[in-house]
PDB file of C-alpha atoms in Angstrom:
ATOM      1  CA  MET X 244      -0.014   0.118  -0.056  1.00 88.00           C
ATOM      2  CA  GLN X 245       1.154   3.546  -1.118  1.00 96.00           C
ATOM      3  CA  ARG X 246       0.443   6.366   1.245  1.00 97.00           C
ATOM      4  CA  ILE X 247       0.217   9.925   0.353  1.00 98.00           C
ATOM      5  CA  ARG X 248       0.234  12.832   2.774  1.00 98.00           C
ATOM      6  CA  LEU X 249      -1.699  15.960   1.706  1.00 98.00           C
ATOM      7  CA  ARG X 250      -1.878  19.618   3.067  1.00 98.00           C
ATOM      8  CA  TYR X 251      -5.193  21.331   2.602  1.00 98.00           C
ATOM      9  CA  THR X 252      -6.829  24.764   3.145  1.00 97.00           C
ATOM     10  CA  LYS X 253     -10.015  26.074   4.402  1.00 97.00           C
ATOM     11  CA  ARG X 254     -10.518  29.577   3.168  1.00 97.00           C
ATOM     12  CA  GLY X 255     -13.311  32.188   2.617  1.00 95.00           C
ATOM     13  CA  ARG X 256     -16.622  30.994   3.820  1.00 94.00           C
ATOM     14  CA  LEU X 257     -15.511  27.540   3.555  1.00 95.00           C
ATOM     15  CA  ARG X 258     -13.589  28.122   6.848  1.00 95.00           C
ATOM     16  CA  PHE X 259     -17.226  27.634   8.479  1.00 95.00           C
ATOM     17  CA  THR X 260     -17.634  23.892   7.060  1.00 92.00           C
ATOM     18  CA  SER X 261     -17.484  21.325   9.710  1.00 93.00           C
ATOM     19  CA  HIS X 262     -14.744  18.684   9.843  1.00 93.00           C
ATOM     20  CA  ARG X 263     -17.676  15.975   8.554  1.00 94.00           C
ATOM     21  CA  ASP X 264     -18.374  18.665   5.893  1.00 95.00           C
ATOM     22  CA  PHE X 265     -14.737  18.180   4.724  1.00 96.00           C
ATOM     23  CA  GLN X 266     -14.873  14.694   5.101  1.00 95.00           C
ATOM     24  CA  ARG X 267     -17.768  14.365   2.798  1.00 95.00           C
ATOM     25  CA  ALA X 268     -16.338  16.717   0.173  1.00 96.00           C
ATOM     26  CA  PHE X 269     -12.849  14.799   0.207  1.00 97.00           C
ATOM     27  CA  GLU X 270     -14.380  11.335  -0.321  1.00 95.00           C
ATOM     28  CA  ARG X 271     -16.392  12.628  -3.129  1.00 96.00           C
ATOM     29  CA  ALA X 272     -13.262  14.166  -4.539  1.00 97.00           C
ATOM     30  CA  LEU X 273     -11.749  10.592  -4.448  1.00 97.00           C
ATOM     31  CA  ARG X 274     -14.582   8.996  -6.146  1.00 95.00           C
ATOM     32  CA  ARG X 275     -14.448  11.817  -8.983  1.00 96.00           C
ATOM     33  CA  ALA X 276     -11.019  11.629  -9.332  1.00 95.00           C
ATOM     34  CA  GLU X 277     -10.730   7.729  -9.437  1.00 96.00           C
ATOM     35  CA  VAL X 278      -8.098   7.439  -6.862  1.00 97.00           C
ATOM     36  CA  PRO X 279      -7.475   3.817  -6.373  1.00 97.00           C
ATOM     37  CA  MET X 280      -8.190   3.728  -2.207  1.00 97.00           C
ATOM     38  CA  ALA X 281      -7.160   0.876  -0.058  1.00 96.00           C
ATOM     39  CA  TYR X 282     -10.000  -0.042   2.483  1.00 94.00           C
ATOM     40  CA  SER X 283      -9.949  -1.342   5.816  1.00 91.00           C
ATOM     41  CA  ALA X 284     -10.958  -4.852   6.616  1.00 87.00           C
ATOM     42  CA  GLY X 285     -14.217  -6.073   8.447  1.00 84.00           C
ATOM     43  CA  PHE X 286     -17.792  -6.069   7.635  1.00 88.00           C
ATOM     44  CA  THR X 287     -18.091  -2.095   6.714  1.00 88.00           C
ATOM     45  CA  PRO X 288     -14.844  -1.381   4.932  1.00 90.00           C
ATOM     46  CA  HIS X 289     -13.913   2.274   4.907  1.00 90.00           C
ATOM     47  CA  PRO X 290     -11.143   4.052   2.789  1.00 93.00           C
ATOM     48  CA  LYS X 291      -8.141   4.409   4.255  1.00 96.00           C
ATOM     49  CA  VAL X 292      -7.835   8.015   5.132  1.00 96.00           C
ATOM     50  CA  SER X 293      -6.444   9.656   8.561  1.00 95.00           C
ATOM     51  CA  TYR X 294      -6.957  13.087   9.633  1.00 95.00           C
ATOM     52  CA  ALA X 295      -4.461  14.966  11.811  1.00 92.00           C
ATOM     53  CA  ASN X 296      -5.489  17.832  14.164  1.00 92.00           C
ATOM     54  CA  ALA X 297      -8.328  19.641  12.110  1.00 92.00           C
ATOM     55  CA  ALA X 298      -9.118  22.898  12.715  1.00 93.00           C
ATOM     56  CA  PRO X 299     -12.098  24.019  14.621  1.00 91.00           C
ATOM     57  CA  THR X 300     -15.316  24.709  12.598  1.00 93.00           C
ATOM     58  CA  GLY X 301     -15.561  28.616  11.869  1.00 94.00           C
ATOM     59  CA  THR X 302     -11.766  29.156  11.690  1.00 96.00           C
ATOM     60  CA  GLY X 303      -9.819  29.389   8.484  1.00 97.00           C
ATOM     61  CA  SER X 304      -6.357  27.471   7.901  1.00 97.00           C
ATOM     62  CA  GLU X 305      -3.722  27.182   5.362  1.00 98.00           C
ATOM     63  CA  ALA X 306      -2.208  24.327   7.054  1.00 98.00           C
ATOM     64  CA  GLU X 307      -4.468  21.097   7.423  1.00 98.00           C
ATOM     65  CA  TYR X 308      -2.984  17.690   7.006  1.00 98.00           C
ATOM     66  CA  LEU X 309      -4.383  14.110   6.063  1.00 97.00           C
ATOM     67  CA  GLU X 310      -3.168  10.855   4.807  1.00 98.00           C
ATOM     68  CA  ILE X 311      -4.382   8.185   2.496  1.00 98.00           C
ATOM     69  CA  GLY X 312      -3.661   4.945   1.597  1.00 97.00           C
ATOM     70  CA  LEU X 313      -3.473   3.587  -2.018  1.00 98.00           C
ATOM     71  CA  SER X 314      -4.086   0.253  -3.455  1.00 96.00           C
ATOM     72  CA  ALA X 315      -1.962   0.928  -6.618  1.00 96.00           C
ATOM     73  CA  PRO X 316       0.991   3.512  -6.449  1.00 96.00           C
ATOM     74  CA  ARG X 317       0.385   6.754  -7.980  1.00 96.00           C
ATOM     75  CA  ASP X 318       2.548  10.252  -8.526  1.00 97.00           C
ATOM     76  CA  PRO X 319       1.839  12.693  -5.808  1.00 97.00           C
ATOM     77  CA  ALA X 320       2.044  15.746  -7.906  1.00 97.00           C
ATOM     78  CA  THR X 321      -0.648  14.329 -10.398  1.00 97.00           C
ATOM     79  CA  LEU X 322      -2.903  13.110  -7.670  1.00 97.00           C
ATOM     80  CA  ARG X 323      -2.918  16.411  -5.615  1.00 98.00           C
ATOM     81  CA  GLU X 324      -3.780  18.336  -9.311  1.00 98.00           C
ATOM     82  CA  LEU X 325      -6.353  15.794  -9.760  1.00 97.00           C
ATOM     83  CA  LEU X 326      -7.951  16.105  -6.352  1.00 97.00           C
ATOM     84  CA  ASP X 327      -7.642  19.655  -6.156  1.00 97.00           C
ATOM     85  CA  ALA X 328      -9.772  20.117  -9.392  1.00 97.00           C
ATOM     86  CA  SER X 329     -12.360  18.045  -7.529  1.00 97.00           C
ATOM     87  CA  MET X 330     -12.691  19.842  -4.375  1.00 97.00           C
ATOM     88  CA  PRO X 331     -14.819  23.287  -4.036  1.00 96.00           C
ATOM     89  CA  ASP X 332     -13.033  26.165  -4.175  1.00 95.00           C
ATOM     90  CA  GLY X 333     -11.556  27.154  -0.702  1.00 96.00           C
ATOM     91  CA  LEU X 334     -10.910  23.697   0.087  1.00 97.00           C
ATOM     92  CA  ASP X 335      -7.679  23.462  -1.693  1.00 97.00           C
ATOM     93  CA  ILE X 336      -5.165  20.522  -1.816  1.00 98.00           C
ATOM     94  CA  THR X 337      -1.925  22.386  -1.891  1.00 98.00           C
ATOM     95  CA  ASP X 338       1.053  19.839  -1.301  1.00 98.00           C
ATOM     96  CA  ALA X 339       1.213  16.225  -1.674  1.00 98.00           C
ATOM     97  CA  VAL X 340       4.221  13.542  -0.956  1.00 98.00           C
ATOM     98  CA  GLU X 341       4.642   9.953  -0.628  1.00 97.00           C
ATOM     99  CA  ALA X 342       4.845   8.999   3.377  1.00 96.00           C
ATOM    100  CA  ARG X 343       8.338   7.293   3.641  1.00 94.00           C
ATOM    101  CA  THR X 344       8.296   8.301   7.370  1.00 95.00           C
ATOM    102  CA  SER X 345       6.142   7.549  10.350  1.00 92.00           C
ATOM    103  CA  GLY X 346       4.683   9.732  12.898  1.00 91.00           C
ATOM    104  CA  LEU X 347       2.734  12.674  11.096  1.00 95.00           C
ATOM    105  CA  ALA X 348       0.550  13.344  13.856  1.00 94.00           C
ATOM    106  CA  ASP X 349       3.228  13.371  16.435  1.00 95.00           C
ATOM    107  CA  ARG X 350       5.137  15.957  14.269  1.00 96.00           C
ATOM    108  CA  LEU X 351       2.255  18.444  14.591  1.00 97.00           C
ATOM    109  CA  GLN X 352       3.699  19.976  17.840  1.00 97.00           C
ATOM    110  CA  ALA X 353       2.737  23.574  17.153  1.00 98.00           C
ATOM    111  CA  SER X 354       0.344  25.934  15.321  1.00 98.00           C
ATOM    112  CA  VAL X 355       1.026  29.578  13.785  1.00 98.00           C
ATOM    113  CA  TRP X 356      -2.234  31.538  14.295  1.00 98.00           C
ATOM    114  CA  GLU X 357      -3.535  34.851  12.992  1.00 98.00           C
ATOM    115  CA  LEU X 358      -6.414  36.875  14.896  1.00 98.00           C
ATOM    116  CA  ARG X 359      -8.197  39.776  13.393  1.00 97.00           C
ATOM    117  CA  LEU X 360      -9.702  41.810  15.975  1.00 97.00           C
ATOM    118  CA  ASP X 361     -11.895  44.148  13.977  1.00 95.00           C
ATOM    119  CA  GLN X 362     -12.913  47.361  15.883  1.00 95.00           C
ATOM    120  CA  VAL X 363     -10.033  46.913  17.982  1.00 96.00           C
ATOM    121  CA  GLU X 364      -7.266  49.739  18.539  1.00 96.00           C
ATOM    122  CA  PRO X 365      -3.743  48.226  18.004  1.00 96.00           C
ATOM    123  CA  GLU X 366      -2.373  50.172  20.925  1.00 96.00           C
ATOM    124  CA  ALA X 367      -5.137  48.632  22.971  1.00 96.00           C
ATOM    125  CA  ALA X 368      -4.296  44.982  21.493  1.00 97.00           C
ATOM    126  CA  ARG X 369      -0.618  45.707  22.512  1.00 97.00           C
ATOM    127  CA  ALA X 370      -1.224  46.616  26.157  1.00 97.00           C
ATOM    128  CA  ALA X 371      -3.665  43.279  26.670  1.00 98.00           C
ATOM    129  CA  VAL X 372      -0.636  41.329  24.847  1.00 98.00           C
ATOM    130  CA  ALA X 373       1.800  42.861  27.301  1.00 98.00           C
ATOM    131  CA  ALA X 374      -0.373  41.976  30.293  1.00 98.00           C
ATOM    132  CA  PHE X 375      -1.002  38.460  29.075  1.00 98.00           C
ATOM    133  CA  GLU X 376       2.669  37.673  28.564  1.00 97.00           C
ATOM    134  CA  ALA X 377       3.449  39.291  31.839  1.00 97.00           C
ATOM    135  CA  ALA X 378       1.113  36.833  33.683  1.00 97.00           C
ATOM    136  CA  GLU X 379       2.655  33.272  35.082  1.00 95.00           C
ATOM    137  CA  THR X 380      -0.959  31.885  34.545  1.00 96.00           C
ATOM    138  CA  VAL X 381      -4.067  32.966  32.980  1.00 97.00           C
ATOM    139  CA  GLU X 382      -6.921  31.073  33.955  1.00 96.00           C
ATOM    140  CA  VAL X 383     -10.030  30.693  31.548  1.00 95.00           C
ATOM    141  CA  GLN X 384     -12.959  28.334  31.361  1.00 92.00           C
ATOM    142  CA  ARG X 385     -14.373  26.427  28.498  1.00 90.00           C
ATOM    143  CA  ARG X 386     -17.639  24.478  28.294  1.00 84.00           C
ATOM    144  CA  THR X 387     -16.884  20.914  27.437  1.00 80.00           C
ATOM    145  CA  LYS X 388     -19.312  17.807  27.159  1.00 80.00           C
ATOM    146  CA  ASN X 389     -18.710  17.057  30.596  1.00 81.00           C
ATOM    147  CA  GLY X 390     -19.307  20.931  31.878  1.00 84.00           C
ATOM    148  CA  MET X 391     -17.240  23.807  32.122  1.00 90.00           C
ATOM    149  CA  ARG X 392     -13.753  23.427  32.563  1.00 89.00           C
ATOM    150  CA  THR X 393     -11.003  25.721  33.977  1.00 93.00           C
ATOM    151  CA  PHE X 394      -7.436  25.567  32.754  1.00 93.00           C
ATOM    152  CA  ASP X 395      -4.535  27.770  32.135  1.00 96.00           C
ATOM    153  CA  ALA X 396      -4.115  29.459  28.765  1.00 96.00           C
ATOM    154  CA  ARG X 397      -0.770  31.015  29.174  1.00 96.00           C
ATOM    155  CA  ALA X 398       1.576  27.954  29.308  1.00 95.00           C
ATOM    156  CA  ALA X 399       1.268  26.762  25.976  1.00 96.00           C
ATOM    157  CA  VAL X 400       1.725  30.351  24.316  1.00 97.00           C
ATOM    158  CA  VAL X 401       5.148  30.292  23.025  1.00 96.00           C
ATOM    159  CA  ALA X 402       4.675  33.652  21.170  1.00 96.00           C
ATOM    160  CA  LEU X 403       1.893  36.341  20.897  1.00 97.00           C
ATOM    161  CA  GLU X 404       2.350  39.734  19.334  1.00 97.00           C
ATOM    162  CA  VAL X 405       0.450  42.670  17.554  1.00 97.00           C
ATOM    163  CA  ALA X 406       1.664  42.286  13.902  1.00 93.00           C
ATOM    164  CA  ASP X 407       1.859  45.132  11.105  1.00 78.00           C
ATOM    165  CA  ALA X 408      -1.697  46.224  10.574  1.00 64.00           C
ATOM    166  CA  SER X 409      -0.511  48.088   7.246  1.00 59.00           C
ATOM    167  CA  VAL X 410      -0.953  44.552   5.604  1.00 52.00           C
ATOM    168  CA  GLU X 411      -4.645  44.463   5.420  1.00 52.00           C
ATOM    169  CA  PRO X 412      -6.673  43.796   2.316  1.00 51.00           C
ATOM    170  CA  ASP X 413      -8.049  46.400  -0.138  1.00 49.00           C
ATOM    171  CA  ASP X 414     -11.575  46.132   0.741  1.00 49.00           C
ATOM    172  CA  ARG X 415     -11.002  46.664   4.820  1.00 49.00           C
ATOM    173  CA  PRO X 416     -11.717  50.172   5.305  1.00 49.00           C
ATOM    174  CA  SER X 417      -8.501  52.384   6.382  1.00 56.00           C
ATOM    175  CA  ALA X 418     -10.729  54.198   8.779  1.00 71.00           C
ATOM    176  CA  ARG X 419     -11.797  51.247  10.756  1.00 85.00           C
ATOM    177  CA  PRO X 420      -9.358  50.213  13.199  1.00 92.00           C
ATOM    178  CA  CYS X 421      -8.263  46.606  12.883  1.00 96.00           C
ATOM    179  CA  ALA X 422      -5.592  44.704  15.500  1.00 97.00           C
ATOM    180  CA  ILE X 423      -3.730  41.690  14.006  1.00 97.00           C
ATOM    181  CA  LEU X 424      -2.263  39.265  16.485  1.00 98.00           C
ATOM    182  CA  ARG X 425      -0.150  36.503  15.567  1.00 97.00           C
ATOM    183  CA  LEU X 426      -0.089  33.629  18.016  1.00 97.00           C
ATOM    184  CA  VAL X 427       2.447  30.363  17.937  1.00 98.00           C
ATOM    185  CA  VAL X 428       0.826  27.647  20.469  1.00 97.00           C
ATOM    186  CA  ARG X 429       1.921  24.447  21.332  1.00 97.00           C
ATOM    187  CA  HIS X 430      -0.229  21.581  21.192  1.00 97.00           C
ATOM    188  CA  GLU X 431      -0.544  20.297  24.659  1.00 92.00           C
ATOM    189  CA  THR X 432      -3.110  18.653  26.758  1.00 88.00           C
ATOM    190  CA  PRO X 433      -5.577  20.376  27.262  1.00 87.00           C
ATOM    191  CA  ALA X 434      -5.334  21.876  24.000  1.00 91.00           C
ATOM    192  CA  VAL X 435      -5.379  25.694  23.928  1.00 94.00           C
ATOM    193  CA  ARG X 436      -7.073  27.445  21.253  1.00 95.00           C
ATOM    194  CA  PRO X 437      -7.063  30.602  19.695  1.00 96.00           C
ATOM    195  CA  ASP X 438     -10.453  31.412  21.412  1.00 95.00           C
ATOM    196  CA  ASP X 439      -9.206  30.454  24.744  1.00 96.00           C
ATOM    197  CA  VAL X 440      -6.346  33.202  24.432  1.00 97.00           C
ATOM    198  CA  LEU X 441      -8.902  35.767  23.452  1.00 97.00           C
ATOM    199  CA  SER X 442     -10.641  34.486  26.700  1.00 96.00           C
ATOM    200  CA  GLY X 443      -7.360  34.993  28.707  1.00 97.00           C
ATOM    201  CA  LEU X 444      -6.863  38.819  27.102  1.00 97.00           C
ATOM    202  CA  ARG X 445     -10.319  39.663  28.457  1.00 97.00           C
ATOM    203  CA  VAL X 446      -9.245  38.191  31.775  1.00 96.00           C
ATOM    204  CA  VAL X 447      -6.077  40.259  32.035  1.00 97.00           C
ATOM    205  CA  ALA X 448      -7.056  43.313  30.352  1.00 96.00           C
ATOM    206  CA  ASP X 449     -10.803  43.375  29.724  1.00 96.00           C
ATOM    207  CA  LEU X 450      -9.847  43.165  26.198  1.00 96.00           C
ATOM    208  CA  ALA X 451     -13.453  42.226  24.373  1.00 93.00           C
ATOM    209  CA  PRO X 452     -13.714  42.574  20.727  1.00 94.00           C
ATOM    210  CA  PRO X 453     -17.214  44.007  19.468  1.00 94.00           C
ATOM    211  CA  VAL X 454     -17.171  41.409  16.571  1.00 94.00           C
ATOM    212  CA  PRO X 455     -16.114  37.644  16.748  1.00 94.00           C
ATOM    213  CA  ALA X 456     -12.392  37.275  15.459  1.00 96.00           C
ATOM    214  CA  ALA X 457     -11.596  36.179  12.316  1.00 96.00           C
ATOM    215  CA  VAL X 458      -8.917  33.349  13.104  1.00 97.00           C
ATOM    216  CA  THR X 459      -6.664  31.576  10.416  1.00 98.00           C
ATOM    217  CA  ARG X 460      -4.199  29.014  10.992  1.00 98.00           C
ATOM    218  CA  LEU X 461      -0.973  29.883   9.062  1.00 98.00           C
ATOM    219  CA  ALA X 462       0.935  26.803   9.748  1.00 98.00           C
ATOM    220  CA  GLN X 463       1.444  23.737  12.068  1.00 97.00           C
ATOM    221  CA  GLY X 464       4.180  21.392  12.450  1.00 97.00           C
ATOM    222  CA  PRO X 465       7.446  20.608  14.429  1.00 97.00           C
ATOM    223  CA  PHE X 466       8.333  23.221  16.809  1.00 97.00           C
ATOM    224  CA  ASP X 467      11.926  24.707  16.664  1.00 95.00           C
ATOM    225  CA  ASP X 468      13.060  25.592  20.158  1.00 93.00           C
ATOM    226  CA  GLU X 469      16.309  27.488  18.829  1.00 92.00           C
ATOM    227  CA  THR X 470      14.525  29.690  16.352  1.00 92.00           C
ATOM    228  CA  GLY X 471      11.158  29.500  18.128  1.00 91.00           C
ATOM    229  CA  THR X 472       9.327  28.697  14.378  1.00 95.00           C
ATOM    230  CA  VAL X 473       6.733  26.092  13.523  1.00 97.00           C
ATOM    231  CA  THR X 474       8.417  23.938  10.393  1.00 97.00           C
ATOM    232  CA  ASP X 475       7.173  21.960   7.746  1.00 97.00           C
ATOM    233  CA  PRO X 476       5.946  18.665   9.116  1.00 98.00           C
ATOM    234  CA  LEU X 477       6.099  17.204   5.454  1.00 97.00           C
ATOM    235  CA  ALA X 478       9.913  17.833   4.716  1.00 97.00           C
ATOM    236  CA  PRO X 479      11.197  14.457   6.582  1.00 96.00           C
ATOM    237  CA  ASP X 480       9.278  12.445   3.676  1.00 96.00           C
ATOM    238  CA  ARG X 481      10.584  14.768   0.937  1.00 95.00           C
ATOM    239  CA  GLU X 482      13.795  14.077   2.157  1.00 95.00           C
ATOM    240  CA  ALA X 483      13.445  10.635   2.192  1.00 94.00           C
ATOM    241  CA  VAL X 484      12.020  10.689  -1.249  1.00 92.00           C
ATOM    242  CA  GLU X 485      15.052  12.724  -2.300  1.00 91.00           C
ATOM    243  CA  ALA X 486      17.327  10.063  -0.700  1.00 89.00           C
ATOM    244  CA  ALA X 487      15.833   6.755  -2.471  1.00 80.00           C
ATOM    245  CA  PRO X 488      14.076   8.481  -5.668  1.00 61.00           C
ATOM    246  CA  SER X 489      13.909   5.395  -7.643  1.00 56.00           C
ATOM    247  CA  GLU X 490      12.277   3.309  -5.183  1.00 50.00           C
ATOM    248  CA  GLY X 491       8.723   2.929  -6.755  1.00 47.00           C
ATOM    249  CA  ALA X 492       8.851   6.178  -8.667  1.00 46.00           C
ATOM    250  CA  PRO X 493       8.799   5.220 -12.259  1.00 45.00           C
ATOM    251  CA  HIS X 494       6.101   2.607 -11.935  1.00 47.00           C
ATOM    252  CA  ALA X 495       3.942   5.447  -9.960  1.00 44.00           C
ATOM    253  CA  ALA X 496       4.673   8.147 -12.475  1.00 45.00           C
ATOM    254  CA  ALA X 497       3.686   5.606 -15.085  1.00 41.00           C
ATOM    255  CA  GLN X 498       0.109   4.650 -13.498  1.00 45.00           C
ATOM    256  CA  ALA X 499      -0.647   8.076 -12.524  1.00 41.00           C
ATOM    257  CA  THR X 500      -1.324   9.316 -16.221  1.00 40.00           C
ATOM    258  CA  THR X 501      -3.281   6.031 -17.144  1.00 38.00           C
ATOM    259  CA  ALA X 502      -5.405   5.154 -14.465  1.00 39.00           C
ATOM    260  CA  VAL X 503      -6.579   8.407 -12.548  1.00 39.00           C
ATOM    261  CA  GLY X 504      -8.457  10.824 -13.959  1.00 42.00           C
ATOM    262  CA  PRO X 505     -11.724  12.966 -13.526  1.00 41.00           C
ATOM    263  CA  ALA X 506     -15.042  11.135 -13.634  1.00 35.00           C
TER     264      ALA X 506
END
């Protein structure tokens, strides 16, 4: 079985699609592109698709990941193009690599988030960020299926800053204030989400945006402690492919153009 790892996005209005909605759209794309999927054993076989750390409903993302298992080898680049053409605009397949290593989920150690706070003055946001970073702990509450839970939203935050607001989209009125936060957060237990950090800013500095924040995940992957950056989780697979380019590649490339195509 060949394993392919894919990176995909949730953009625009499709940020409001649930994880189950994405699963349905992706499975339709697999059928339309005639991808030779491998299936699980048992009485109700399912296509072998593994999702890793999906973003919450309502948040956009430039860096979501999944892995599929194929019953016949295919060229990852060709497969990516065919799947992307079969997906709705906004749910875009942006990268594909053959899995030559294990532990993709374990590599997703941290995320970089952008939080756009409309009608919030950047100076007010800077003051709130400074108070958040100065605090040793910031306790927030979140409702779970087992009721309200209190936890520390500060410990998992590696970096939080107010970004340059001059890079706003052209359709955003210049007269309206907008604070843009950049957040790097480790994936720990309990998981700290961007809305938890916003709750923390409200706790330490009474920062309460009048409209919901527009949240987008910009990256997720291994965290480099020396540089404080989040790196590409698919890089080890790319390096392994480059180190052994002949292993199954010719057969996969030949199969890709003859047996995979839009329905």
